[in-house]
Amino acid sequence: MKNKTISVLLLGTLLCFLSLVTLSGCKPSERYVPKPADPDADMEFKTTESGLKYRILREYEGKPVKPGDKVAMMMRGSLDDGYVFDTTYHDGHLMHVDYNSLIIGMREALSLIGKGGMIEFIVPPKLGYGERGQGPIPPNAALTFLVEVERIERKKEDLSHRSLADKPLEPDADAPEEFSTTKSGVKYRLRVKTDRIKPTSLDTVSLFFRIRLNDADGEIFNDSYHRKSARHGPLNALPIGIQEGIMQCPVSGSVEFIVPPELLGDRKLTWMAIPNEGKDVLPADTPIHFIAELGRIQYKDVP
């Protein structure tokens, strides 16, 4: 009798497990949750002319996603019955997508938000996979998505004209004359502003730069312009004050900043040093004036 009871319990457990597998489609459970929506977010869905239904749950910063952009995002996709056919919330890793390769409904929805934004939207079959379906998505299925845009890599402008740059870009007509100051004490101002991404300390960057001692009229200590060649390297290999100044600059932009001596650490320029010039260490107890143009970023994600 005891063995029979155990067998019944095991059978019940197995059936329960199989039913869960069927319902979940073998997708991993979600261990991460979306970031909070705005308190005043409109919970009503709006409908575009194409038939896409959407509601913006969190406002974004900067400009919205546009054709040619590459987007790093968190995403959950589900069917009408609640079946989740894809999600990044099971492991918390960003999904990287090319805007131009997405289904029409996803492209239209992403064009409504930008970096930091969150949107929920329903894609009708004609804007999704239509009559053919795809993989776990059946024919004529409406798809519900929740998307959080974490980062946008804008379509690269043609920077070939800067490959032989011999002087800094001219500042924007509306560039600020006053310097802002970071919490640590780096003074900076954007000379050329763009809507592209800024680097983090973990990124590898390519840039043109000019370093003067003391101030904007000081002696030129190091200059990549006179060699007409950008320098490339990991940002975190530089003194902390230089890192912080460059991190204020978007791709294709230009920044001017002043670093006090106490933020220059060991003062080694590492990969920024111009070969064969013997200027790989900055003078002691001397602030530096820096102009930099950020050409591109090879960024690194942190899970």
PDB file of C-alpha atoms in Angstrom:
ATOM      1  CA  MET A   1       0.000   0.000   0.000  1.00  0.00           C
ATOM      2  CA  LYS A   2       2.847   2.330   0.889  1.00  0.00           C
ATOM      3  CA  ASN A   3       4.597   1.702  -2.457  1.00  0.00           C
ATOM      4  CA  LYS A   4       1.319   2.321  -4.311  1.00  0.00           C
ATOM      5  CA  THR A   5       0.871   5.669  -2.538  1.00  0.00           C
ATOM      6  CA  ILE A   6       4.414   6.721  -3.426  1.00  0.00           C
ATOM      7  CA  SER A   7       3.825   5.741  -7.068  1.00  0.00           C
ATOM      8  CA  VAL A   8       0.651   7.847  -7.211  1.00  0.00           C
ATOM      9  CA  LEU A   9       2.477  10.834  -5.731  1.00  0.00           C
ATOM     10  CA  LEU A  10       5.338  10.479  -8.205  1.00  0.00           C
ATOM     11  CA  LEU A  11       2.895  10.218 -11.104  1.00  0.00           C
ATOM     12  CA  GLY A  12       1.081  13.344  -9.918  1.00  0.00           C
ATOM     13  CA  THR A  13       4.356  15.240  -9.633  1.00  0.00           C
ATOM     14  CA  LEU A  14       5.383  14.151 -13.131  1.00  0.00           C
ATOM     15  CA  LEU A  15       2.051  15.225 -14.643  1.00  0.00           C
ATOM     16  CA  CYS A  16       2.306  18.586 -12.898  1.00  0.00           C
ATOM     17  CA  PHE A  17       5.845  19.061 -14.239  1.00  0.00           C
ATOM     18  CA  LEU A  18       4.776  18.151 -17.781  1.00  0.00           C
ATOM     19  CA  SER A  19       1.885  20.597 -17.644  1.00  0.00           C
ATOM     20  CA  LEU A  20       4.233  23.376 -16.536  1.00  0.00           C
ATOM     21  CA  VAL A  21       6.633  22.596 -19.373  1.00  0.00           C
ATOM     22  CA  THR A  22       3.758  22.704 -21.867  1.00  0.00           C
ATOM     23  CA  LEU A  23       2.512  26.044 -20.570  1.00  0.00           C
ATOM     24  CA  SER A  24       5.931  27.646 -20.347  1.00  0.00           C
ATOM     25  CA  GLY A  25       7.245  26.333 -23.644  1.00  0.00           C
ATOM     26  CA  CYS A  26      10.446  25.411 -21.781  1.00  0.00           C
ATOM     27  CA  LYS A  27      11.287  29.098 -21.407  1.00  0.00           C
ATOM     28  CA  PRO A  28      13.376  29.980 -18.331  1.00  0.00           C
ATOM     29  CA  SER A  29      11.491  31.681 -15.517  1.00  0.00           C
ATOM     30  CA  GLU A  30      12.059  35.421 -15.204  1.00  0.00           C
ATOM     31  CA  ARG A  31      14.448  36.319 -12.399  1.00  0.00           C
ATOM     32  CA  TYR A  32      14.475  40.029 -13.237  1.00  0.00           C
ATOM     33  CA  VAL A  33      11.659  42.553 -13.361  1.00  0.00           C
ATOM     34  CA  PRO A  34      11.199  45.704 -15.455  1.00  0.00           C
ATOM     35  CA  LYS A  35      12.205  49.020 -13.953  1.00  0.00           C
ATOM     36  CA  PRO A  36       9.319  51.107 -12.572  1.00  0.00           C
ATOM     37  CA  ALA A  37       6.988  52.996 -14.877  1.00  0.00           C
ATOM     38  CA  ASP A  38       6.476  56.730 -14.455  1.00  0.00           C
ATOM     39  CA  PRO A  39       3.922  57.448 -11.696  1.00  0.00           C
ATOM     40  CA  ASP A  40       1.882  59.569 -14.107  1.00  0.00           C
ATOM     41  CA  ALA A  41       2.140  57.199 -17.089  1.00  0.00           C
ATOM     42  CA  ASP A  42      -1.028  56.944 -19.204  1.00  0.00           C
ATOM     43  CA  MET A  43      -2.394  53.425 -18.779  1.00  0.00           C
ATOM     44  CA  GLU A  44      -4.714  53.715 -21.793  1.00  0.00           C
ATOM     45  CA  PHE A  45      -3.543  52.274 -25.102  1.00  0.00           C
ATOM     46  CA  LYS A  46      -3.408  54.535 -28.125  1.00  0.00           C
ATOM     47  CA  THR A  47      -3.704  53.301 -31.706  1.00  0.00           C
ATOM     48  CA  THR A  48      -1.624  54.467 -34.657  1.00  0.00           C
ATOM     49  CA  GLU A  49      -2.908  54.682 -38.229  1.00  0.00           C
ATOM     50  CA  SER A  50      -1.280  51.335 -39.012  1.00  0.00           C
ATOM     51  CA  GLY A  51      -3.159  49.594 -36.192  1.00  0.00           C
ATOM     52  CA  LEU A  52      -0.348  49.387 -33.625  1.00  0.00           C
ATOM     53  CA  LYS A  53      -1.635  49.777 -30.066  1.00  0.00           C
ATOM     54  CA  TYR A  54       0.777  51.240 -27.540  1.00  0.00           C
ATOM     55  CA  ARG A  55       1.214  52.969 -24.227  1.00  0.00           C
ATOM     56  CA  ILE A  56       4.392  54.707 -23.097  1.00  0.00           C
ATOM     57  CA  LEU A  57       5.100  53.641 -19.526  1.00  0.00           C
ATOM     58  CA  ARG A  58       8.281  55.647 -19.021  1.00  0.00           C
ATOM     59  CA  GLU A  59       9.461  58.756 -20.831  1.00  0.00           C
ATOM     60  CA  TYR A  60      12.809  58.787 -22.592  1.00  0.00           C
ATOM     61  CA  GLU A  61      15.714  61.197 -22.876  1.00  0.00           C
ATOM     62  CA  GLY A  62      17.207  62.656 -26.040  1.00  0.00           C
ATOM     63  CA  LYS A  63      15.917  61.671 -29.456  1.00  0.00           C
ATOM     64  CA  PRO A  64      13.825  58.588 -30.321  1.00  0.00           C
ATOM     65  CA  VAL A  65      15.115  55.524 -32.139  1.00  0.00           C
ATOM     66  CA  LYS A  66      15.365  55.989 -35.888  1.00  0.00           C
ATOM     67  CA  PRO A  67      16.231  53.883 -38.966  1.00  0.00           C
ATOM     68  CA  GLY A  68      19.822  52.686 -38.991  1.00  0.00           C
ATOM     69  CA  ASP A  69      20.187  52.710 -35.198  1.00  0.00           C
ATOM     70  CA  LYS A  70      21.309  49.739 -33.138  1.00  0.00           C
ATOM     71  CA  VAL A  71      19.377  49.306 -29.899  1.00  0.00           C
ATOM     72  CA  ALA A  72      20.290  47.584 -26.629  1.00  0.00           C
ATOM     73  CA  MET A  73      17.099  46.739 -24.775  1.00  0.00           C
ATOM     74  CA  MET A  74      15.242  44.566 -22.309  1.00  0.00           C
ATOM     75  CA  MET A  75      12.251  42.832 -23.873  1.00  0.00           C
ATOM     76  CA  ARG A  76       9.376  40.444 -23.251  1.00  0.00           C
ATOM     77  CA  GLY A  77       7.164  39.107 -26.043  1.00  0.00           C
ATOM     78  CA  SER A  78       3.941  37.186 -25.429  1.00  0.00           C
ATOM     79  CA  LEU A  79       0.840  35.879 -27.198  1.00  0.00           C
ATOM     80  CA  ASP A  80      -2.804  36.646 -26.419  1.00  0.00           C
ATOM     81  CA  ASP A  81      -3.012  33.661 -24.068  1.00  0.00           C
ATOM     82  CA  GLY A  82      -0.070  34.923 -22.009  1.00  0.00           C
ATOM     83  CA  TYR A  83       2.487  32.480 -23.433  1.00  0.00           C
ATOM     84  CA  VAL A  84       5.899  34.186 -23.301  1.00  0.00           C
ATOM     85  CA  PHE A  85       7.764  33.265 -26.474  1.00  0.00           C
ATOM     86  CA  ASP A  86      10.848  35.363 -25.733  1.00  0.00           C
ATOM     87  CA  THR A  87      12.230  37.359 -22.808  1.00  0.00           C
ATOM     88  CA  THR A  88      15.480  38.894 -21.615  1.00  0.00           C
ATOM     89  CA  TYR A  89      14.238  39.107 -18.038  1.00  0.00           C
ATOM     90  CA  HIS A  90      15.204  35.501 -17.307  1.00  0.00           C
ATOM     91  CA  ASP A  91      18.915  36.384 -17.174  1.00  0.00           C
ATOM     92  CA  GLY A  92      18.955  40.199 -17.207  1.00  0.00           C
ATOM     93  CA  HIS A  93      21.178  40.435 -20.290  1.00  0.00           C
ATOM     94  CA  LEU A  94      20.458  43.101 -22.871  1.00  0.00           C
ATOM     95  CA  MET A  95      19.240  42.179 -26.338  1.00  0.00           C
ATOM     96  CA  HIS A  96      21.080  43.982 -29.144  1.00  0.00           C
ATOM     97  CA  VAL A  97      19.066  44.554 -32.309  1.00  0.00           C
ATOM     98  CA  ASP A  98      19.414  46.404 -35.581  1.00  0.00           C
ATOM     99  CA  TYR A  99      16.372  48.620 -36.132  1.00  0.00           C
ATOM    100  CA  ASN A 100      16.273  47.848 -39.848  1.00  0.00           C
ATOM    101  CA  SER A 101      16.058  44.076 -39.257  1.00  0.00           C
ATOM    102  CA  LEU A 102      12.965  44.166 -37.008  1.00  0.00           C
ATOM    103  CA  ILE A 103       9.340  43.436 -37.872  1.00  0.00           C
ATOM    104  CA  ILE A 104       7.338  46.479 -38.925  1.00  0.00           C
ATOM    105  CA  GLY A 105       5.380  46.725 -35.677  1.00  0.00           C
ATOM    106  CA  MET A 106       8.515  46.649 -33.540  1.00  0.00           C
ATOM    107  CA  ARG A 107      10.149  49.343 -35.673  1.00  0.00           C
ATOM    108  CA  GLU A 108       7.113  51.589 -35.374  1.00  0.00           C
ATOM    109  CA  ALA A 109       6.960  51.138 -31.599  1.00  0.00           C
ATOM    110  CA  LEU A 110      10.671  51.793 -31.044  1.00  0.00           C
ATOM    111  CA  SER A 111      10.415  55.003 -33.069  1.00  0.00           C
ATOM    112  CA  LEU A 112       8.084  56.308 -30.332  1.00  0.00           C
ATOM    113  CA  ILE A 113      10.704  56.152 -27.557  1.00  0.00           C
ATOM    114  CA  GLY A 114      14.420  56.642 -26.952  1.00  0.00           C
ATOM    115  CA  LYS A 115      17.063  55.889 -24.342  1.00  0.00           C
ATOM    116  CA  GLY A 116      15.592  55.170 -20.914  1.00  0.00           C
ATOM    117  CA  GLY A 117      12.043  54.831 -22.231  1.00  0.00           C
ATOM    118  CA  MET A 118       9.667  51.925 -21.666  1.00  0.00           C
ATOM    119  CA  ILE A 119       6.766  51.022 -23.935  1.00  0.00           C
ATOM    120  CA  GLU A 120       4.138  48.297 -24.050  1.00  0.00           C
ATOM    121  CA  PHE A 121       2.581  47.639 -27.431  1.00  0.00           C
ATOM    122  CA  ILE A 122       0.419  45.174 -29.328  1.00  0.00           C
ATOM    123  CA  VAL A 123       1.445  44.252 -32.861  1.00  0.00           C
ATOM    124  CA  PRO A 124      -1.399  43.083 -35.132  1.00  0.00           C
ATOM    125  CA  PRO A 125      -0.592  40.143 -37.447  1.00  0.00           C
ATOM    126  CA  LYS A 126      -0.167  42.353 -40.517  1.00  0.00           C
ATOM    127  CA  LEU A 127       2.663  44.234 -38.745  1.00  0.00           C
ATOM    128  CA  GLY A 128       4.195  41.051 -37.333  1.00  0.00           C
ATOM    129  CA  TYR A 129       4.565  37.585 -38.829  1.00  0.00           C
ATOM    130  CA  GLY A 130       1.218  37.550 -40.651  1.00  0.00           C
ATOM    131  CA  GLU A 131      -0.251  34.349 -42.017  1.00  0.00           C
ATOM    132  CA  ARG A 132       3.010  32.417 -41.969  1.00  0.00           C
ATOM    133  CA  GLY A 133       3.922  32.743 -38.281  1.00  0.00           C
ATOM    134  CA  GLN A 134       7.437  31.892 -37.157  1.00  0.00           C
ATOM    135  CA  GLY A 135       8.827  29.368 -34.670  1.00  0.00           C
ATOM    136  CA  PRO A 136       6.628  29.395 -31.548  1.00  0.00           C
ATOM    137  CA  ILE A 137       4.480  32.186 -33.023  1.00  0.00           C
ATOM    138  CA  PRO A 138       1.407  30.753 -34.784  1.00  0.00           C
ATOM    139  CA  PRO A 139      -0.119  32.219 -37.961  1.00  0.00           C
ATOM    140  CA  ASN A 140      -2.220  35.382 -37.603  1.00  0.00           C
ATOM    141  CA  ALA A 141      -1.025  35.995 -34.044  1.00  0.00           C
ATOM    142  CA  ALA A 142      -1.181  39.360 -32.309  1.00  0.00           C
ATOM    143  CA  LEU A 143       1.999  39.957 -30.310  1.00  0.00           C
ATOM    144  CA  THR A 144       2.308  41.901 -27.060  1.00  0.00           C
ATOM    145  CA  PHE A 145       5.704  43.370 -26.215  1.00  0.00           C
ATOM    146  CA  LEU A 146       7.192  45.185 -23.257  1.00  0.00           C
ATOM    147  CA  VAL A 147      10.421  46.989 -24.188  1.00  0.00           C
ATOM    148  CA  GLU A 148      12.892  49.095 -22.186  1.00  0.00           C
ATOM    149  CA  VAL A 149      15.495  50.907 -24.282  1.00  0.00           C
ATOM    150  CA  GLU A 150      18.789  50.996 -22.404  1.00  0.00           C
ATOM    151  CA  ARG A 151      21.120  52.310 -25.063  1.00  0.00           C
ATOM    152  CA  ILE A 152      21.104  53.495 -28.670  1.00  0.00           C
ATOM    153  CA  GLU A 153      24.064  53.376 -31.005  1.00  0.00           C
ATOM    154  CA  ARG A 154      23.250  55.876 -33.695  1.00  0.00           C
ATOM    155  CA  LYS A 155      23.968  55.213 -37.329  1.00  0.00           C
ATOM    156  CA  LYS A 156      27.533  56.311 -37.866  1.00  0.00           C
ATOM    157  CA  GLU A 157      28.088  59.485 -39.774  1.00  0.00           C
ATOM    158  CA  ASP A 158      30.828  59.571 -42.371  1.00  0.00           C
ATOM    159  CA  LEU A 159      33.867  60.523 -40.310  1.00  0.00           C
ATOM    160  CA  SER A 160      36.391  59.880 -43.066  1.00  0.00           C
ATOM    161  CA  HIS A 161      37.041  63.605 -43.369  1.00  0.00           C
ATOM    162  CA  ARG A 162      38.348  63.520 -39.778  1.00  0.00           C
ATOM    163  CA  SER A 163      40.852  60.735 -40.447  1.00  0.00           C
ATOM    164  CA  LEU A 164      43.338  63.411 -41.526  1.00  0.00           C
ATOM    165  CA  ALA A 165      42.260  66.096 -39.061  1.00  0.00           C
ATOM    166  CA  ASP A 166      44.960  68.709 -38.453  1.00  0.00           C
ATOM    167  CA  LYS A 167      43.013  70.950 -36.076  1.00  0.00           C
ATOM    168  CA  PRO A 168      40.016  70.691 -33.716  1.00  0.00           C
ATOM    169  CA  LEU A 169      36.460  71.006 -34.956  1.00  0.00           C
ATOM    170  CA  GLU A 170      34.990  74.492 -34.812  1.00  0.00           C
ATOM    171  CA  PRO A 171      32.637  74.786 -31.819  1.00  0.00           C
ATOM    172  CA  ASP A 172      28.880  74.951 -32.322  1.00  0.00           C
ATOM    173  CA  ALA A 173      27.454  78.442 -32.688  1.00  0.00           C
ATOM    174  CA  ASP A 174      25.443  77.890 -29.502  1.00  0.00           C
ATOM    175  CA  ALA A 175      28.207  76.124 -27.560  1.00  0.00           C
ATOM    176  CA  PRO A 176      28.290  77.298 -23.922  1.00  0.00           C
ATOM    177  CA  GLU A 177      31.024  79.723 -22.935  1.00  0.00           C
ATOM    178  CA  GLU A 178      30.828  78.830 -19.256  1.00  0.00           C
ATOM    179  CA  PHE A 179      32.330  75.624 -17.884  1.00  0.00           C
ATOM    180  CA  SER A 180      30.354  73.154 -15.805  1.00  0.00           C
ATOM    181  CA  THR A 181      32.084  71.322 -12.952  1.00  0.00           C
ATOM    182  CA  THR A 182      31.776  67.652 -12.035  1.00  0.00           C
ATOM    183  CA  LYS A 183      31.529  66.551  -8.400  1.00  0.00           C
ATOM    184  CA  SER A 184      35.202  65.601  -8.421  1.00  0.00           C
ATOM    185  CA  GLY A 185      36.314  68.981  -9.782  1.00  0.00           C
ATOM    186  CA  VAL A 186      36.799  68.516 -13.546  1.00  0.00           C
ATOM    187  CA  LYS A 187      35.658  71.620 -15.432  1.00  0.00           C
ATOM    188  CA  TYR A 188      34.195  70.994 -18.876  1.00  0.00           C
ATOM    189  CA  ARG A 189      32.083  72.368 -21.695  1.00  0.00           C
ATOM    190  CA  LEU A 190      30.789  70.718 -24.842  1.00  0.00           C
ATOM    191  CA  ARG A 191      32.195  72.397 -27.927  1.00  0.00           C
ATOM    192  CA  VAL A 192      30.266  70.201 -30.383  1.00  0.00           C
ATOM    193  CA  LYS A 193      27.094  68.472 -29.200  1.00  0.00           C
ATOM    194  CA  THR A 194      25.507  65.401 -30.821  1.00  0.00           C
ATOM    195  CA  ASP A 195      22.681  63.047 -29.839  1.00  0.00           C
ATOM    196  CA  ARG A 196      24.924  59.977 -29.890  1.00  0.00           C
ATOM    197  CA  ILE A 197      26.079  57.893 -26.923  1.00  0.00           C
ATOM    198  CA  LYS A 198      28.766  58.841 -24.414  1.00  0.00           C
ATOM    199  CA  PRO A 199      31.442  56.393 -23.252  1.00  0.00           C
ATOM    200  CA  THR A 200      31.772  54.742 -19.860  1.00  0.00           C
ATOM    201  CA  SER A 201      35.038  53.992 -18.079  1.00  0.00           C
ATOM    202  CA  LEU A 202      34.867  50.388 -19.361  1.00  0.00           C
ATOM    203  CA  ASP A 203      34.794  51.377 -23.029  1.00  0.00           C
ATOM    204  CA  THR A 204      37.546  51.519 -25.621  1.00  0.00           C
ATOM    205  CA  VAL A 205      37.553  54.814 -27.507  1.00  0.00           C
ATOM    206  CA  SER A 206      39.052  56.449 -30.571  1.00  0.00           C
ATOM    207  CA  LEU A 207      39.759  60.174 -30.387  1.00  0.00           C
ATOM    208  CA  PHE A 208      41.698  63.205 -31.501  1.00  0.00           C
ATOM    209  CA  PHE A 209      43.047  65.410 -28.725  1.00  0.00           C
ATOM    210  CA  ARG A 210      45.260  68.329 -27.785  1.00  0.00           C
ATOM    211  CA  ILE A 211      46.745  68.706 -24.302  1.00  0.00           C
ATOM    212  CA  ARG A 212      48.042  72.030 -23.000  1.00  0.00           C
ATOM    213  CA  LEU A 213      49.665  72.699 -19.651  1.00  0.00           C
ATOM    214  CA  ASN A 214      47.871  74.968 -17.160  1.00  0.00           C
ATOM    215  CA  ASP A 215      45.199  76.544 -19.395  1.00  0.00           C
ATOM    216  CA  ALA A 216      43.923  77.195 -22.943  1.00  0.00           C
ATOM    217  CA  ASP A 217      46.932  79.411 -23.707  1.00  0.00           C
ATOM    218  CA  GLY A 218      49.513  77.108 -22.151  1.00  0.00           C
ATOM    219  CA  GLU A 219      52.288  75.106 -23.770  1.00  0.00           C
ATOM    220  CA  ILE A 220      51.113  72.241 -25.985  1.00  0.00           C
ATOM    221  CA  PHE A 221      52.282  69.050 -24.308  1.00  0.00           C
ATOM    222  CA  ASN A 222      50.728  66.450 -26.592  1.00  0.00           C
ATOM    223  CA  ASP A 223      48.783  66.789 -29.835  1.00  0.00           C
ATOM    224  CA  SER A 224      47.343  64.081 -32.094  1.00  0.00           C
ATOM    225  CA  TYR A 225      46.214  66.670 -34.645  1.00  0.00           C
ATOM    226  CA  HIS A 226      49.695  67.483 -35.881  1.00  0.00           C
ATOM    227  CA  ARG A 227      50.138  63.789 -36.736  1.00  0.00           C
ATOM    228  CA  LYS A 228      46.682  63.748 -38.393  1.00  0.00           C
ATOM    229  CA  SER A 229      45.912  60.496 -36.625  1.00  0.00           C
ATOM    230  CA  ALA A 230      43.431  59.470 -33.927  1.00  0.00           C
ATOM    231  CA  ARG A 231      44.586  57.453 -30.915  1.00  0.00           C
ATOM    232  CA  HIS A 232      42.776  54.340 -29.651  1.00  0.00           C
ATOM    233  CA  GLY A 233      42.665  52.651 -26.256  1.00  0.00           C
ATOM    234  CA  PRO A 234      40.725  51.669 -23.114  1.00  0.00           C
ATOM    235  CA  LEU A 235      39.403  54.644 -21.188  1.00  0.00           C
ATOM    236  CA  ASN A 236      40.128  53.126 -17.778  1.00  0.00           C
ATOM    237  CA  ALA A 237      43.871  53.016 -18.555  1.00  0.00           C
ATOM    238  CA  LEU A 238      44.023  56.829 -18.318  1.00  0.00           C
ATOM    239  CA  PRO A 239      44.210  59.060 -15.216  1.00  0.00           C
ATOM    240  CA  ILE A 240      40.789  59.375 -13.586  1.00  0.00           C
ATOM    241  CA  GLY A 241      40.409  63.090 -14.372  1.00  0.00           C
ATOM    242  CA  ILE A 242      41.018  62.529 -18.094  1.00  0.00           C
ATOM    243  CA  GLN A 243      38.555  59.628 -18.065  1.00  0.00           C
ATOM    244  CA  GLU A 244      35.915  61.839 -16.494  1.00  0.00           C
ATOM    245  CA  GLY A 245      36.426  64.627 -19.009  1.00  0.00           C
ATOM    246  CA  ILE A 246      36.178  62.332 -22.036  1.00  0.00           C
ATOM    247  CA  MET A 247      33.054  60.691 -20.578  1.00  0.00           C
ATOM    248  CA  GLN A 248      31.241  64.026 -21.015  1.00  0.00           C
ATOM    249  CA  CYS A 249      31.662  63.806 -24.806  1.00  0.00           C
ATOM    250  CA  PRO A 250      29.247  62.026 -27.190  1.00  0.00           C
ATOM    251  CA  VAL A 251      30.428  60.222 -30.316  1.00  0.00           C
ATOM    252  CA  SER A 252      31.223  62.721 -33.112  1.00  0.00           C
ATOM    253  CA  GLY A 253      31.241  65.502 -30.524  1.00  0.00           C
ATOM    254  CA  SER A 254      33.985  67.632 -29.017  1.00  0.00           C
ATOM    255  CA  VAL A 255      34.650  68.512 -25.385  1.00  0.00           C
ATOM    256  CA  GLU A 256      36.995  70.960 -23.683  1.00  0.00           C
ATOM    257  CA  PHE A 257      37.960  70.264 -20.087  1.00  0.00           C
ATOM    258  CA  ILE A 258      40.437  71.191 -17.360  1.00  0.00           C
ATOM    259  CA  VAL A 259      41.782  68.582 -14.941  1.00  0.00           C
ATOM    260  CA  PRO A 260      43.281  69.650 -11.580  1.00  0.00           C
ATOM    261  CA  PRO A 261      46.582  67.987 -10.557  1.00  0.00           C
ATOM    262  CA  GLU A 262      44.992  65.886  -7.806  1.00  0.00           C
ATOM    263  CA  LEU A 263      42.881  64.010 -10.397  1.00  0.00           C
ATOM    264  CA  LEU A 264      45.817  62.999 -12.590  1.00  0.00           C
ATOM    265  CA  GLY A 265      47.008  60.070 -10.449  1.00  0.00           C
ATOM    266  CA  ASP A 266      50.315  58.664 -11.726  1.00  0.00           C
ATOM    267  CA  ARG A 267      50.057  61.131 -14.654  1.00  0.00           C
ATOM    268  CA  LYS A 268      50.848  58.429 -17.228  1.00  0.00           C
ATOM    269  CA  LEU A 269      49.226  58.951 -20.630  1.00  0.00           C
ATOM    270  CA  THR A 270      49.617  55.255 -21.597  1.00  0.00           C
ATOM    271  CA  TRP A 271      48.098  54.807 -25.095  1.00  0.00           C
ATOM    272  CA  MET A 272      47.548  58.558 -25.540  1.00  0.00           C
ATOM    273  CA  ALA A 273      51.287  59.220 -25.600  1.00  0.00           C
ATOM    274  CA  ILE A 274      52.523  60.073 -29.099  1.00  0.00           C
ATOM    275  CA  PRO A 275      55.217  57.532 -30.106  1.00  0.00           C
ATOM    276  CA  ASN A 276      58.860  58.640 -30.106  1.00  0.00           C
ATOM    277  CA  GLU A 277      58.182  62.018 -28.504  1.00  0.00           C
ATOM    278  CA  GLY A 278      59.122  61.102 -24.930  1.00  0.00           C
ATOM    279  CA  LYS A 279      56.002  62.686 -23.465  1.00  0.00           C
ATOM    280  CA  ASP A 280      54.229  59.795 -21.799  1.00  0.00           C
ATOM    281  CA  VAL A 281      54.076  61.313 -18.283  1.00  0.00           C
ATOM    282  CA  LEU A 282      52.493  64.685 -17.472  1.00  0.00           C
ATOM    283  CA  PRO A 283      54.478  67.224 -15.388  1.00  0.00           C
ATOM    284  CA  ALA A 284      53.853  67.127 -11.643  1.00  0.00           C
ATOM    285  CA  ASP A 285      51.593  69.624  -9.854  1.00  0.00           C
ATOM    286  CA  THR A 286      50.297  71.045 -13.126  1.00  0.00           C
ATOM    287  CA  PRO A 287      46.659  71.236 -14.270  1.00  0.00           C
ATOM    288  CA  ILE A 288      45.993  70.301 -17.879  1.00  0.00           C
ATOM    289  CA  HIS A 289      43.717  71.812 -20.491  1.00  0.00           C
ATOM    290  CA  PHE A 290      42.261  69.239 -22.866  1.00  0.00           C
ATOM    291  CA  ILE A 291      40.349  69.347 -26.162  1.00  0.00           C
ATOM    292  CA  ALA A 292      39.050  65.996 -27.405  1.00  0.00           C
ATOM    293  CA  GLU A 293      36.917  64.715 -30.281  1.00  0.00           C
ATOM    294  CA  LEU A 294      35.353  61.301 -29.823  1.00  0.00           C
ATOM    295  CA  GLY A 295      35.366  59.288 -33.043  1.00  0.00           C
ATOM    296  CA  ARG A 296      33.882  55.987 -31.939  1.00  0.00           C
ATOM    297  CA  ILE A 297      33.249  53.675 -28.993  1.00  0.00           C
ATOM    298  CA  GLN A 298      33.726  49.970 -28.640  1.00  0.00           C
ATOM    299  CA  TYR A 299      31.547  49.525 -25.587  1.00  0.00           C
ATOM    300  CA  LYS A 300      31.332  46.745 -23.051  1.00  0.00           C
ATOM    301  CA  ASP A 301      28.097  45.635 -21.385  1.00  0.00           C
ATOM    302  CA  VAL A 302      27.948  44.893 -17.697  1.00  0.00           C
ATOM    303  CA  PRO A 303      25.374  42.180 -16.829  1.00  0.00           C
TER     304      PRO A 303
END
